[in-house]
CSV table of C-alpha atoms in Angstrom, one decimal:
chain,number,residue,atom,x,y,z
S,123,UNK,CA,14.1,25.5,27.5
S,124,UNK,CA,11.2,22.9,26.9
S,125,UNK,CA,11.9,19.5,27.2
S,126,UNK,CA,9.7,19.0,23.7
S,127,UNK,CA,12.1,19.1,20.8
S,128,UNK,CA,10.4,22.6,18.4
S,129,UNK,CA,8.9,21.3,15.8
S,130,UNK,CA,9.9,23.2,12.0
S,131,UNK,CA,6.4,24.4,10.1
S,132,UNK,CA,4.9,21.5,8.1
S,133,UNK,CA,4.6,22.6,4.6
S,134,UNK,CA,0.8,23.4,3.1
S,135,UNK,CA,0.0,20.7,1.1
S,136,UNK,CA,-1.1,21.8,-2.4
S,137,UNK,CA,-4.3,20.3,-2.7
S,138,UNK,CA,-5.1,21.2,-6.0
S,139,UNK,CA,-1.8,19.6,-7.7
S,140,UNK,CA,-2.3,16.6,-6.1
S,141,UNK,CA,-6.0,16.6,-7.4
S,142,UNK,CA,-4.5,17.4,-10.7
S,143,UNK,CA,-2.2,14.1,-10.6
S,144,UNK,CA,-5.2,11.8,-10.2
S,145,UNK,CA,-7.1,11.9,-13.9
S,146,UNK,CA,-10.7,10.3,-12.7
S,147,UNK,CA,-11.0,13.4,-10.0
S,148,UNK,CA,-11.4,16.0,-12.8
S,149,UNK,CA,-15.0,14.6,-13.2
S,150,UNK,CA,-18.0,16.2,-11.3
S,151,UNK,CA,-21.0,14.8,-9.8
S,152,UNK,CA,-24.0,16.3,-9.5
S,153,UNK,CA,-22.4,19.8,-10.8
S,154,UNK,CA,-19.0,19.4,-7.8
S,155,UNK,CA,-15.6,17.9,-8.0
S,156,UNK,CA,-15.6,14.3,-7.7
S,157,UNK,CA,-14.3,13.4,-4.0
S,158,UNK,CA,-13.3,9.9,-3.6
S,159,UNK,CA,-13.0,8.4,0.0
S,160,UNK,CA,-13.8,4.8,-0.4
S,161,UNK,CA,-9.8,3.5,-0.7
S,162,UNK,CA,-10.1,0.4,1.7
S,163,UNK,CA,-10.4,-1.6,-1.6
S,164,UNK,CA,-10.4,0.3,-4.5
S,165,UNK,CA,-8.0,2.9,-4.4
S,166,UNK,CA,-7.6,5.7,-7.2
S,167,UNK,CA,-4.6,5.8,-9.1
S,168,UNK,CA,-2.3,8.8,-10.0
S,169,UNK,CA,-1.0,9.5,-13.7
S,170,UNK,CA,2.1,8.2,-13.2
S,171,UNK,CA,1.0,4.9,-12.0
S,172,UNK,CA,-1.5,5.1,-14.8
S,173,UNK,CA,1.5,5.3,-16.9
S,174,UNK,CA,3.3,2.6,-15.3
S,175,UNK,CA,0.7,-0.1,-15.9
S,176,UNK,CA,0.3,0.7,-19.1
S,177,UNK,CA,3.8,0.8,-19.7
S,178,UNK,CA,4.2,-2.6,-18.3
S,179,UNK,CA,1.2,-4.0,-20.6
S,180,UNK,CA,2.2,-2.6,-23.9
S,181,UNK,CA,5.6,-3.2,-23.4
S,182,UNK,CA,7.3,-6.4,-21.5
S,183,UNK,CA,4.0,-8.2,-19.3
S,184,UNK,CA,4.9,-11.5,-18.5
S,185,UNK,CA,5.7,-13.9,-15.4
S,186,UNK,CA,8.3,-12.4,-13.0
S,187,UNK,CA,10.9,-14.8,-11.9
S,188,UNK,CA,9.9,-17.9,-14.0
S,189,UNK,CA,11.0,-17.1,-17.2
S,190,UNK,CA,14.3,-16.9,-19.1
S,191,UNK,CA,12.8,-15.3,-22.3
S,192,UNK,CA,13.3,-10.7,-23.0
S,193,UNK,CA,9.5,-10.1,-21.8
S,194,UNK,CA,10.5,-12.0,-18.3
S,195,UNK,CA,13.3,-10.3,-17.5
S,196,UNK,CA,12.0,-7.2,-18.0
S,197,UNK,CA,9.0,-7.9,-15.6
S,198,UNK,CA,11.4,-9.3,-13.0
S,199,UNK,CA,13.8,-6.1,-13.3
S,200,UNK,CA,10.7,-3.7,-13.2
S,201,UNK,CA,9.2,-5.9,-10.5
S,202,UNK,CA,12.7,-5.9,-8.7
S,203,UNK,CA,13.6,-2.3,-9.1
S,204,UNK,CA,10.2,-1.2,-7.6
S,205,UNK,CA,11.2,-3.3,-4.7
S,206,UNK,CA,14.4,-1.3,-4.2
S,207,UNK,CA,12.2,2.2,-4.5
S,208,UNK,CA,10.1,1.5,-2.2
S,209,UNK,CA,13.3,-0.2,0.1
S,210,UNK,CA,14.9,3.0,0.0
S,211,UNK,CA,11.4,5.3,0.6
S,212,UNK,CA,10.6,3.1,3.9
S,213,UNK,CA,14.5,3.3,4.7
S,214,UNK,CA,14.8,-0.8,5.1
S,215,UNK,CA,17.7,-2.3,5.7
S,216,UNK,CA,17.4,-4.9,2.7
S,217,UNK,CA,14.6,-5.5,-0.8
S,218,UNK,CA,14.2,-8.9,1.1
S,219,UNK,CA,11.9,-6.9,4.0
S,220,UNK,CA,9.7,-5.7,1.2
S,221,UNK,CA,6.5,-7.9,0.8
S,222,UNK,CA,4.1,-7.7,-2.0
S,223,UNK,CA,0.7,-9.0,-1.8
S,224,UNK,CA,-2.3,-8.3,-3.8
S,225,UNK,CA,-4.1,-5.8,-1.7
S,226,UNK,CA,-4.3,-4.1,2.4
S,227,UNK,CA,-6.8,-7.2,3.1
S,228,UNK,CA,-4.5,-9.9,2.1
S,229,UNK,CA,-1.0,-8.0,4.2
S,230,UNK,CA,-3.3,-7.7,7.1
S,231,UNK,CA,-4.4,-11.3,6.9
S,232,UNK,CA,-0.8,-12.2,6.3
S,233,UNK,CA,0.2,-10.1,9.5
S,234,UNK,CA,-2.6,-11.7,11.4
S,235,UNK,CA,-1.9,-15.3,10.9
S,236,UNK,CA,2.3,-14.8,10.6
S,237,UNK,CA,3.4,-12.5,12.4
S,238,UNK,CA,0.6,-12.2,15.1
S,239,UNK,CA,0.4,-16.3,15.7
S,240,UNK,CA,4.1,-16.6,16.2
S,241,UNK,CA,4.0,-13.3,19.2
S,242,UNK,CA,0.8,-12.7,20.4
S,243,UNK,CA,-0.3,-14.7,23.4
S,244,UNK,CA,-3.4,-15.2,25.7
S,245,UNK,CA,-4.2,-12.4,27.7
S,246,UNK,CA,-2.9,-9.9,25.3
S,247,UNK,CA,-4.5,-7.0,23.9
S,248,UNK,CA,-5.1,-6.2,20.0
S,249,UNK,CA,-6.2,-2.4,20.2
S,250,UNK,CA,-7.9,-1.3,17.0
S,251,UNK,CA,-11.0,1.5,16.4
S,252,UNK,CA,-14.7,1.3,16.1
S,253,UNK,CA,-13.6,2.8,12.6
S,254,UNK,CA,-11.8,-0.2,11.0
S,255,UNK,CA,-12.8,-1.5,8.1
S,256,UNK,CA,-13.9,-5.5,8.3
S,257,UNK,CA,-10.8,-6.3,6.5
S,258,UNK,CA,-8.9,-4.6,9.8
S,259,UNK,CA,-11.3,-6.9,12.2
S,260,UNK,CA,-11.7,-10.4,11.1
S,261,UNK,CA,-8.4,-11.0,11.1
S,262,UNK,CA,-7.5,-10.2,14.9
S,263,UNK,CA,-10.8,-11.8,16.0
S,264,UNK,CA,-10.0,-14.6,14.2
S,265,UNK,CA,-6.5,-14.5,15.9
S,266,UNK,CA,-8.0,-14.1,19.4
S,267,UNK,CA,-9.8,-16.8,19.3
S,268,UNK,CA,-7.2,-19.4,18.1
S,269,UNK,CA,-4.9,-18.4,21.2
């Protein structure tokens, strides 16, 4: 008996219907499939999300939580019902653990200078990769260097 628990097969991902569900990859360049790897900032978007913006524009875009008119409480009900999907997809325990900010840079930054002032202490380590994008190292210096 092996004191590692057996892992079950992983299924094959299929590469080409995941492709399929992101419209801008059926161009080519330069005669080959378009191959997009620059998502630090400006991340490709599925159909479905596609959809979902445009949705929201054509259809009930206005202020979440501020309002009291239709067109509000849509946008607060969409805005509040995609913070209950993505509750229930990262298993939380409640919508008020979910954060939204505007992009990776700003959660990091908000990690950083919240989270990281209040626990980490002089003399502690931040371990990140040669690989990081600036976004991923600014922060933590800056963070080292106020404690």
């Amino acid at each position: 008996m092996s004191a590692f628990p057996v892992l079950s097969a992983v299924p094959e991902l299929d590469l080409a219907r995941i492709r399929a569900d992101f419209p801008i990859l059926r161009q080519r360049v330069h005669n080959k499939p378009l191959v997009y790897l620059d998502n630090a900032a400006s991340v490709q978007k599925p159909r479905a999300v596609i959809d979902a913006v445009n949705e929201c524009y054509t259809g009930y875009y206005a202020n979440i939580h501020r309002g009291v008119h239709l067109l509000s409480e849509r946008s607060t009900a969409a805005y509040e019902g995609a913070r209950e999907k993505v509750r229930a997809f990262l298993n939380a325990a409640s919508a008020q653990e979910i954060i939204f900010t505007r992009g990776t840079t700003e959660s990091i930054n908000l990690v950083a200078s919240s989270f990281g002032s209040q626990t980490v202490t002089a003399g502690d380590e931040i371990l990140i990769t040669g690989m990081e994008h600036h976004s991923n190292i600014v922060p933590w210096q800056l963070l080292c260097e106020r404690t």
